[in-house]
Coordinates of C-alpha atoms in Angstrom, one line a residue:
Chain A
M1358 CA 16.6 -47.6 38.5
N1359 CA 14.8 -47.3 41.8
V1360 CA 11.7 -48.5 40.9
L1361 CA 8.4 -48.5 43.4
V1362 CA 5.5 -50.6 42.3
I1363 CA 2.3 -49.6 43.5
G1364 CA -0.5 -52.3 44.1
A1365 CA 2.3 -54.6 44.1
G1366 CA 0.1 -56.7 45.9
G1367 CA -2.3 -57.2 43.2
L1368 CA -2.7 -60.0 40.1
T1369 CA -0.5 -57.4 37.9
G1370 CA 1.7 -56.1 40.5
K1371 CA 3.1 -59.1 41.8
K1372 CA 4.1 -60.2 37.8
I1373 CA 5.6 -56.7 37.9
V1374 CA 7.6 -57.0 41.1
K1375 CA 9.0 -60.6 39.7
Q1376 CA 10.0 -59.1 36.2
L1377 CA 11.6 -56.1 37.6
A1378 CA 13.6 -58.3 40.1
E1379 CA 14.8 -60.7 38.0
S1380 CA 15.8 -58.1 34.9
N1381 CA 18.8 -57.3 37.4
Q1382 CA 18.7 -53.5 36.4
H1383 CA 16.6 -52.3 39.3
L1384 CA 15.9 -52.2 43.0
V1385 CA 12.2 -52.9 43.8
R1386 CA 10.2 -51.2 46.3
A1387 CA 7.0 -53.1 46.6
M1388 CA 4.4 -50.8 47.8
I1389 CA 1.5 -53.3 49.6
R1390 CA -1.2 -52.6 52.3
K1391 CA -1.3 -56.0 54.1
A1392 CA 1.4 -56.9 56.3
E1393 CA 1.3 -60.4 55.5
Q1394 CA 2.2 -59.7 51.9
T1395 CA 5.8 -59.0 53.1
D1396 CA 7.4 -62.3 52.9
E1397 CA 5.8 -63.0 48.9
M1398 CA 7.3 -59.3 48.1
E1399 CA 10.9 -60.2 49.8
R1400 CA 10.4 -63.8 48.2
L1401 CA 10.2 -62.3 44.8
G1402 CA 13.1 -60.2 45.5
A1403 CA 11.8 -56.7 46.7
K1404 CA 11.8 -54.7 49.4
A1405 CA 8.5 -54.7 50.8
I1406 CA 7.0 -51.0 51.9
L1407 CA 3.7 -51.3 54.0
A1408 CA 1.7 -48.3 52.9
D1409 CA -2.2 -47.4 52.5
L1410 CA -3.1 -45.3 49.0
E1411 CA -5.8 -44.0 51.0
Q1412 CA -3.4 -42.6 53.9
D1413 CA -0.7 -40.8 53.8
F1414 CA 2.1 -42.5 51.7
S1415 CA 4.8 -40.0 50.4
F1416 CA 7.1 -41.9 52.5
A1417 CA 6.8 -44.7 49.9
L1418 CA 8.3 -42.5 46.9
N1419 CA 11.7 -41.5 48.9
D1420 CA 15.0 -42.5 47.0
V1421 CA 13.0 -43.9 44.0
N1422 CA 13.4 -42.9 40.4
A1423 CA 10.3 -44.2 39.0
V1424 CA 6.9 -45.3 39.7
I1425 CA 4.9 -48.2 38.3
F1426 CA 1.2 -47.3 39.5
A1427 CA -0.6 -50.9 39.2
A1428 CA -2.8 -50.0 41.9
G1429 CA -7.0 -50.9 41.3
S1430 CA -9.5 -51.6 44.0
G1431 CA -11.1 -54.6 42.2
S1432 CA -14.2 -54.9 40.8
S1433 CA -15.8 -56.6 43.9
T1434 CA -15.5 -53.3 45.5
G1435 CA -18.2 -50.2 45.5
H1436 CA -17.8 -47.1 43.5
D1437 CA -16.6 -45.0 46.5
K1438 CA -13.5 -47.4 46.7
T1439 CA -13.1 -47.0 42.9
I1440 CA -12.6 -43.3 43.3
A1441 CA -10.6 -43.2 46.3
V1442 CA -8.2 -45.8 45.0
D1443 CA -7.8 -45.9 41.5
Q1444 CA -8.6 -42.2 41.1
E1445 CA -7.8 -40.2 44.1
G1446 CA -4.9 -42.6 44.7
A1447 CA -3.3 -42.1 41.7
K1448 CA -3.6 -38.4 41.8
K1449 CA -2.0 -38.2 44.9
T1450 CA 0.6 -40.5 43.5
V1451 CA 1.4 -37.8 40.7
D1452 CA 1.5 -34.9 43.5
F1453 CA 4.0 -37.1 45.7
A1454 CA 6.0 -38.2 42.5
K1455 CA 6.0 -34.2 41.3
E1456 CA 7.3 -33.2 45.2
K1457 CA 10.3 -36.1 45.0
G1458 CA 11.2 -35.3 41.4
I1459 CA 10.5 -38.4 40.5
E1460 CA 12.1 -39.0 37.1
R1461 CA 9.7 -41.8 35.1
F1462 CA 6.1 -42.8 36.1
I1463 CA 4.2 -45.7 34.4
M1464 CA 0.3 -45.9 34.4
L1465 CA -1.4 -48.9 34.2
S1466 CA -4.6 -47.6 32.8
S1467 CA -7.0 -49.7 30.6
M1468 CA -8.7 -49.9 27.5
G1469 CA -11.7 -48.0 27.0
A1470 CA -10.7 -45.2 29.7
D1471 CA -10.6 -42.7 25.9
T1472 CA -14.1 -44.3 24.6
I1473 CA -16.4 -44.4 27.5
E1474 CA -19.3 -43.3 25.7
E1475 CA -18.8 -46.7 23.9
A1476 CA -18.4 -48.9 27.1
P1477 CA -20.6 -51.3 29.3
A1478 CA -22.4 -48.9 32.0
S1479 CA -21.0 -51.4 34.5
L1480 CA -17.7 -50.2 33.8
V1481 CA -18.6 -46.6 33.4
P1482 CA -17.4 -45.7 36.9
Y1483 CA -13.8 -47.6 36.6
L1484 CA -13.1 -45.9 33.4
E1485 CA -14.1 -42.3 34.5
A1486 CA -11.8 -42.9 37.3
K1487 CA -8.8 -44.4 35.4
K1488 CA -9.3 -41.5 32.4
A1489 CA -9.4 -38.6 35.3
A1490 CA -6.1 -40.3 36.7
D1491 CA -4.7 -40.2 33.6
E1492 CA -5.6 -36.6 32.3
Y1493 CA -4.3 -35.6 35.8
L1494 CA -0.9 -37.3 34.9
I1495 CA -0.6 -35.6 31.4
K1496 CA -0.8 -32.6 33.0
S1497 CA 1.2 -32.8 35.5
G1498 CA 4.6 -32.6 33.6
L1499 CA 6.1 -35.9 34.9
N1500 CA 8.0 -37.9 32.3
F1501 CA 5.1 -40.4 31.6
T1502 CA 3.6 -43.5 29.6
I1503 CA 0.2 -44.3 30.1
V1504 CA -0.4 -48.3 29.1
R1505 CA -4.3 -49.2 28.4
P1506 CA -4.3 -52.9 28.2
G1507 CA -7.5 -54.9 27.0
G1508 CA -9.5 -57.4 29.2
L1509 CA -6.8 -59.2 31.8
T1510 CA -6.4 -63.0 31.8
D1511 CA -4.3 -64.8 33.7
D1512 CA -3.1 -67.2 30.7
P1513 CA 0.5 -67.2 30.4
G1514 CA 2.5 -64.4 28.7
T1515 CA 3.0 -64.9 25.2
G1516 CA 5.9 -62.0 24.6
M1517 CA 3.6 -61.0 21.7
I1518 CA 1.1 -57.9 21.6
E1519 CA -0.6 -55.7 19.3
L1520 CA -0.1 -52.1 20.1
A1521 CA -2.5 -49.1 18.9
T1522 CA -3.4 -45.4 19.9
R1523 CA -6.9 -47.3 20.2
F1524 CA -8.4 -50.4 19.6
S1525 CA -11.6 -49.6 21.6
P1526 CA -14.2 -50.1 20.9
M1527 CA -12.8 -53.3 19.1
G1528 CA -11.8 -55.1 22.1
G1529 CA -9.5 -57.8 23.0
T1530 CA -7.8 -59.6 25.8
I1531 CA -4.4 -59.6 27.1
P1532 CA -2.3 -61.7 29.7
R1533 CA -1.5 -60.1 32.9
E1534 CA 1.9 -61.1 32.6
D1535 CA 2.3 -59.4 29.2
V1536 CA 0.9 -56.1 30.7
A1537 CA 3.5 -56.3 33.2
H1538 CA 6.0 -57.1 30.9
V1539 CA 5.1 -53.8 28.9
L1540 CA 4.9 -51.7 31.7
V1541 CA 9.0 -52.9 32.7
E1542 CA 10.0 -52.4 29.1
S1543 CA 8.3 -49.0 29.0
L1544 CA 10.3 -47.7 32.0
T1545 CA 13.7 -47.4 30.4
M1546 CA 12.3 -47.3 26.3
K1547 CA 12.6 -43.8 25.4
E1548 CA 10.0 -44.1 22.8
T1549 CA 7.6 -44.9 25.3
E1550 CA 7.6 -41.6 26.7
G1551 CA 5.0 -38.8 26.7
K1552 CA 3.0 -41.5 25.2
V1553 CA -0.5 -43.3 25.9
F1554 CA -1.6 -46.6 23.7
E1555 CA -3.6 -49.8 24.2
I1556 CA -2.2 -53.2 24.1
I1557 CA -4.2 -56.4 23.3
S1558 CA -2.7 -60.0 22.6
G1559 CA -1.0 -60.4 19.2
Y1560 CA 2.2 -61.3 17.0
T1561 CA 4.3 -58.3 17.2
P1562 CA 7.2 -59.2 19.7
I1563 CA 6.9 -56.5 22.9
N1564 CA 10.4 -54.8 22.0
K1565 CA 9.2 -54.4 18.7
A1566 CA 6.0 -53.2 19.0
L1567 CA 7.3 -50.3 21.9
T1568 CA 10.1 -49.4 19.2
R1569 CA 7.4 -48.0 16.7
I1570 CA 5.0 -45.7 18.9
Chain B
M1455 CA -19.9 -61.2 -6.7
N1456 CA -20.0 -58.7 -9.6
V1457 CA -17.4 -56.1 -8.4
L1458 CA -16.6 -52.5 -9.5
V1459 CA -13.4 -51.1 -8.9
I1460 CA -13.4 -47.3 -9.3
G1461 CA -10.2 -45.7 -9.7
A1462 CA -9.2 -48.7 -11.3
G1463 CA -6.2 -47.3 -13.3
G1464 CA -4.5 -45.9 -10.4
L1465 CA -1.7 -47.6 -8.2
T1466 CA -3.9 -49.1 -6.0
G1467 CA -6.6 -49.5 -8.3
K1468 CA -4.3 -52.3 -10.6
K1469 CA -3.7 -54.1 -7.3
I1470 CA -7.3 -54.4 -6.6
V1471 CA -8.5 -55.8 -9.9
K1472 CA -5.6 -58.0 -10.2
Q1473 CA -6.3 -60.0 -7.1
L1474 CA -10.0 -59.7 -7.7
A1475 CA -9.3 -61.3 -11.2
E1476 CA -7.1 -63.8 -9.9
S1477 CA -9.4 -64.8 -6.4
N1478 CA -11.8 -66.4 -9.3
Q1479 CA -14.6 -65.8 -7.2
H1480 CA -15.7 -62.3 -8.8
L1481 CA -16.4 -60.6 -12.0
V1482 CA -14.3 -57.8 -12.3
R1483 CA -15.6 -54.4 -13.9
A1484 CA -12.8 -51.8 -13.4
M1485 CA -13.7 -48.3 -14.0
I1486 CA -10.9 -45.9 -15.4
R1487 CA -10.7 -42.7 -16.9
K1488 CA -8.3 -42.8 -19.9
A1489 CA -9.4 -45.3 -23.1
E1490 CA -5.6 -46.2 -23.3
Q1491 CA -5.8 -48.0 -19.9
T1492 CA -8.6 -50.6 -21.4
D1493 CA -5.9 -53.1 -22.5
E1494 CA -4.3 -53.4 -19.3
M1495 CA -7.6 -54.2 -17.4
E1496 CA -8.4 -57.0 -19.7
R1497 CA -5.3 -58.0 -19.5
L1498 CA -5.8 -58.5 -15.8
G1499 CA -8.7 -60.0 -16.6
A1500 CA -11.3 -57.2 -16.0
K1501 CA -14.3 -55.8 -17.7
A1502 CA -13.0 -52.0 -18.4
I1503 CA -15.6 -49.7 -17.9
L1504 CA -15.1 -46.0 -19.2
A1505 CA -16.1 -43.6 -16.8
D1506 CA -15.8 -40.3 -15.4
L1507 CA -16.4 -39.5 -11.6
E1508 CA -16.7 -35.9 -12.7
Q1509 CA -19.8 -36.4 -15.2
D1510 CA -22.6 -39.0 -14.8
F1511 CA -21.0 -42.5 -14.1
S1512 CA -23.9 -43.9 -12.9
F1513 CA -24.0 -46.6 -15.6
A1514 CA -21.0 -48.2 -14.6
L1515 CA -22.8 -49.6 -11.3
N1516 CA -25.5 -51.4 -13.5
D1517 CA -25.7 -55.2 -13.0
V1518 CA -23.1 -54.7 -9.9
N1519 CA -23.2 -56.3 -6.3
A1520 CA -20.2 -54.5 -4.9
V1521 CA -18.1 -51.3 -5.0
I1522 CA -14.6 -50.8 -4.1
F1523 CA -14.2 -46.9 -3.9
A1524 CA -10.0 -46.3 -4.7
A1525 CA -10.2 -43.4 -6.8
G1526 CA -8.0 -40.4 -5.7
S1527 CA -6.6 -37.3 -7.5
G1528 CA -3.1 -37.7 -6.5
S1529 CA -0.8 -35.2 -4.7
S1530 CA 0.4 -34.0 -7.9
T1531 CA -3.6 -32.1 -8.3
G1532 CA -4.9 -29.2 -6.4
H1533 CA -7.3 -28.6 -3.9
D1534 CA -10.4 -28.5 -6.7
K1535 CA -9.6 -32.0 -8.0
T1536 CA -9.3 -33.0 -4.5
I1537 CA -12.8 -32.0 -3.7
A1538 CA -14.5 -33.0 -7.0
V1539 CA -12.8 -36.5 -6.9
D1540 CA -11.9 -37.6 -3.5
Q1541 CA -15.0 -36.3 -1.8
E1542 CA -17.8 -35.0 -4.5
G1543 CA -16.8 -38.6 -6.8
A1544 CA -17.0 -41.0 -3.6
K1545 CA -20.0 -39.0 -2.2
K1546 CA -22.1 -39.6 -5.7
T1547 CA -20.8 -43.0 -6.3
V1548 CA -22.8 -43.5 -2.6
D1549 CA -25.9 -42.0 -4.0
F1550 CA -25.6 -44.1 -6.9
A1551 CA -25.0 -47.1 -5.1
K1552 CA -28.0 -46.6 -3.0
E1553 CA -30.3 -46.1 -6.3
K1554 CA -28.9 -49.2 -7.7
G1555 CA -29.0 -51.4 -4.2
I1556 CA -25.5 -52.5 -4.2
E1557 CA -24.9 -54.9 -1.7
R1558 CA -21.3 -54.0 -0.3
F1559 CA -19.4 -50.8 -0.6
I1560 CA -15.3 -51.0 0.2
M1561 CA -14.2 -47.6 0.9
L1562 CA -10.4 -46.8 0.7
S1563 CA -9.8 -44.0 2.8
S1564 CA -6.9 -42.9 4.9
M1565 CA -5.3 -42.8 8.2
G1566 CA -5.8 -39.4 9.8
A1567 CA -9.0 -39.2 8.6
D1568 CA -10.3 -39.4 12.0
T1569 CA -7.2 -37.3 13.2
I1570 CA -7.3 -34.3 11.2
E1571 CA -6.4 -32.0 13.9
E1572 CA -2.9 -33.7 14.2
A1573 CA -2.3 -33.8 10.4
P1574 CA 0.6 -32.1 8.8
A1575 CA -0.8 -28.9 7.2
S1576 CA -0.6 -30.3 3.7
L1577 CA -2.3 -33.1 4.3
V1578 CA -5.5 -31.5 5.6
P1579 CA -7.4 -31.0 2.2
Y1580 CA -7.0 -34.5 1.2
L1581 CA -8.1 -36.0 4.7
E1582 CA -10.9 -33.4 5.2
A1583 CA -12.5 -35.0 1.9
K1584 CA -12.0 -38.2 2.9
K1585 CA -13.6 -37.8 6.0
A1586 CA -16.4 -35.8 4.4
A1587 CA -16.7 -39.0 2.1
D1588 CA -16.5 -41.4 4.7
E1589 CA -19.2 -39.8 6.7
Y1590 CA -21.6 -39.7 3.9
L1591 CA -21.2 -43.1 3.6
I1592 CA -21.5 -44.2 7.0
K1593 CA -24.7 -42.4 6.8
S1594 CA -26.1 -43.8 3.4
G1595 CA -27.5 -46.9 5.1
L1596 CA -25.4 -49.2 2.8
N1597 CA -23.2 -52.0 4.0
F1598 CA -19.9 -50.5 4.5
T1599 CA -16.3 -51.3 5.0
I1600 CA -13.9 -48.3 5.6
V1601 CA -10.2 -48.8 5.5
R1602 CA -7.6 -46.4 6.8
P1603 CA -4.2 -47.3 5.4
G1604 CA -1.3 -45.7 6.6
G1605 CA 1.4 -44.3 4.1
L1606 CA 1.0 -46.5 0.9
T1607 CA 4.5 -47.7 -0.6
D1608 CA 5.1 -49.8 -3.8
D1609 CA 7.0 -52.4 -1.9
P1610 CA 6.0 -55.9 -2.3
G1611 CA 3.1 -57.2 -0.1
T1612 CA 3.9 -59.1 2.9
G1613 CA 0.2 -60.7 3.7
M1614 CA 1.1 -59.5 7.3
I1615 CA -0.7 -56.1 9.0
E1616 CA -2.0 -54.0 12.2
L1617 CA -5.3 -53.2 12.3
A1618 CA -6.8 -50.9 14.9
T1619 CA -9.4 -48.4 15.4
R1620 CA -6.8 -45.8 15.2
F1621 CA -2.8 -46.0 15.1
S1622 CA -2.4 -42.3 14.1
P1623 CA -1.1 -39.9 14.9
M1624 CA 1.3 -42.6 15.6
G1625 CA 1.8 -43.4 12.0
G1626 CA 3.0 -46.1 9.9
T1627 CA 3.4 -47.5 6.6
I1628 CA 2.2 -50.3 4.2
P1629 CA 2.8 -51.8 0.9
R1630 CA -0.2 -51.0 -2.0
E1631 CA -0.4 -54.6 -2.4
D1632 CA -1.6 -55.2 1.1
V1633 CA -4.1 -52.5 1.1
A1634 CA -5.6 -54.1 -1.9
H1635 CA -5.6 -57.6 -0.3
V1636 CA -7.5 -56.1 2.7
L1637 CA -10.1 -54.3 0.6
V1638 CA -10.8 -57.5 -1.4
E1639 CA -11.1 -59.6 1.7
S1640 CA -13.2 -57.2 3.3
L1641 CA -15.4 -57.8 0.6
T1642 CA -16.7 -61.2 1.8
M1643 CA -15.5 -61.1 5.4
K1644 CA -18.9 -60.2 7.7
E1645 CA -16.6 -59.3 10.4
T1646 CA -15.7 -56.3 8.4
E1647 CA -19.3 -54.9 8.0
G1648 CA -20.1 -51.6 9.3
K1649 CA -16.4 -50.8 10.3
V1650 CA -14.0 -48.4 10.0
F1651 CA -10.5 -49.2 10.7
E1652 CA -6.9 -48.2 10.4
I1653 CA -4.3 -50.6 8.9
I1654 CA -0.5 -50.5 8.8
S1655 CA 2.0 -53.2 8.1
G1656 CA 2.8 -55.5 11.0
Y1657 CA 2.9 -59.2 12.3
T1658 CA -0.7 -60.8 11.9
P1659 CA -1.7 -62.4 8.7
I1660 CA -4.4 -60.3 7.0
N1661 CA -7.2 -62.8 7.1
K1662 CA -6.7 -63.6 10.9
A1663 CA -6.2 -59.6 11.5
L1664 CA -10.3 -59.1 9.9
T1665 CA -11.5 -61.8 12.1
R1666 CA -10.8 -60.0 15.2
I1667 CA -12.3 -56.4 14.5

């Protein structure tokens, strides 16, 4: 497939780009906001697409079969950026994906987007943005998968997870490398189509966990 | 602890009694409805208590520290028995446990008791009874754990599960032997106190899964 990764310059985004390129199953387009990330994306084996989620980026979806949305404004930005990027950026991507007839849409969401009433106050704006984006995608008619990881870490991936409709509010963490792996696998696994699920580190091989959704 | 198992003569109940007796950590009282089950309970290492959930059975909770409620009217009985045993029997047990100052109450519930709107129609009366009993227990102020397994099987236990707030509507199955193990372990694991969770067969050792609720 010809896959567009949105948020390719981020911590999880880079791991997604790398895994997609290494799979040799996909052509990878890496959407980045900063020109200085171009070299890194090309070194990873992707075609860099310079575009901004807060502008018109519909051209980035030309000739693309699948989208992995992994953009996030980050925890250091204010509420306005969370709305602009995590929520409105995602919703615009959904709109463009419909216009262009994209076959597959994988959304990187967050554990707790379904249980906001139980979240710490500092996370509420972020979770509300993710929830609004997820609901917009679910209603879009696109062929979606929504992946909601627990707390992200930079530990090396283990390839082993647990997967459920809801772990929250119980919590848990997971390395970004394993999250990237789940997103990439979901692209081609029929079992994940139309599904929303949470993941944390665990003892089940990723492929196995994804077959029994 | 001095543990009363309610529903001890059932398929899961017998496994609970056996494991409790073999643990050598507990004195086991096995509440049964039919006198002819007495020998079997004593052979398993328990003291048999003959009592009926549809009558006054408060005496069965005398000198008891903990209750495991594993009674069920079974799938071959009608809706009236489901209400009488699964729901009202459980609620009466909660009332008696409060009166007697029971320290620990472990409830065998069912996956799907929280997502009845997604269940097949044939299961709805059963799940509604379980849900009503669970809610009654949660509000009781007792020190509870509510365990909600997926579809029960008679396969040998593996000792390996997955545990989450919700797997349903995704589903899954689990051997009764593993369910019994989770109920017995929950008795003495602080981490499970006040928790409601679903379990299915998986790849995580039971003890490990229960520590990270």
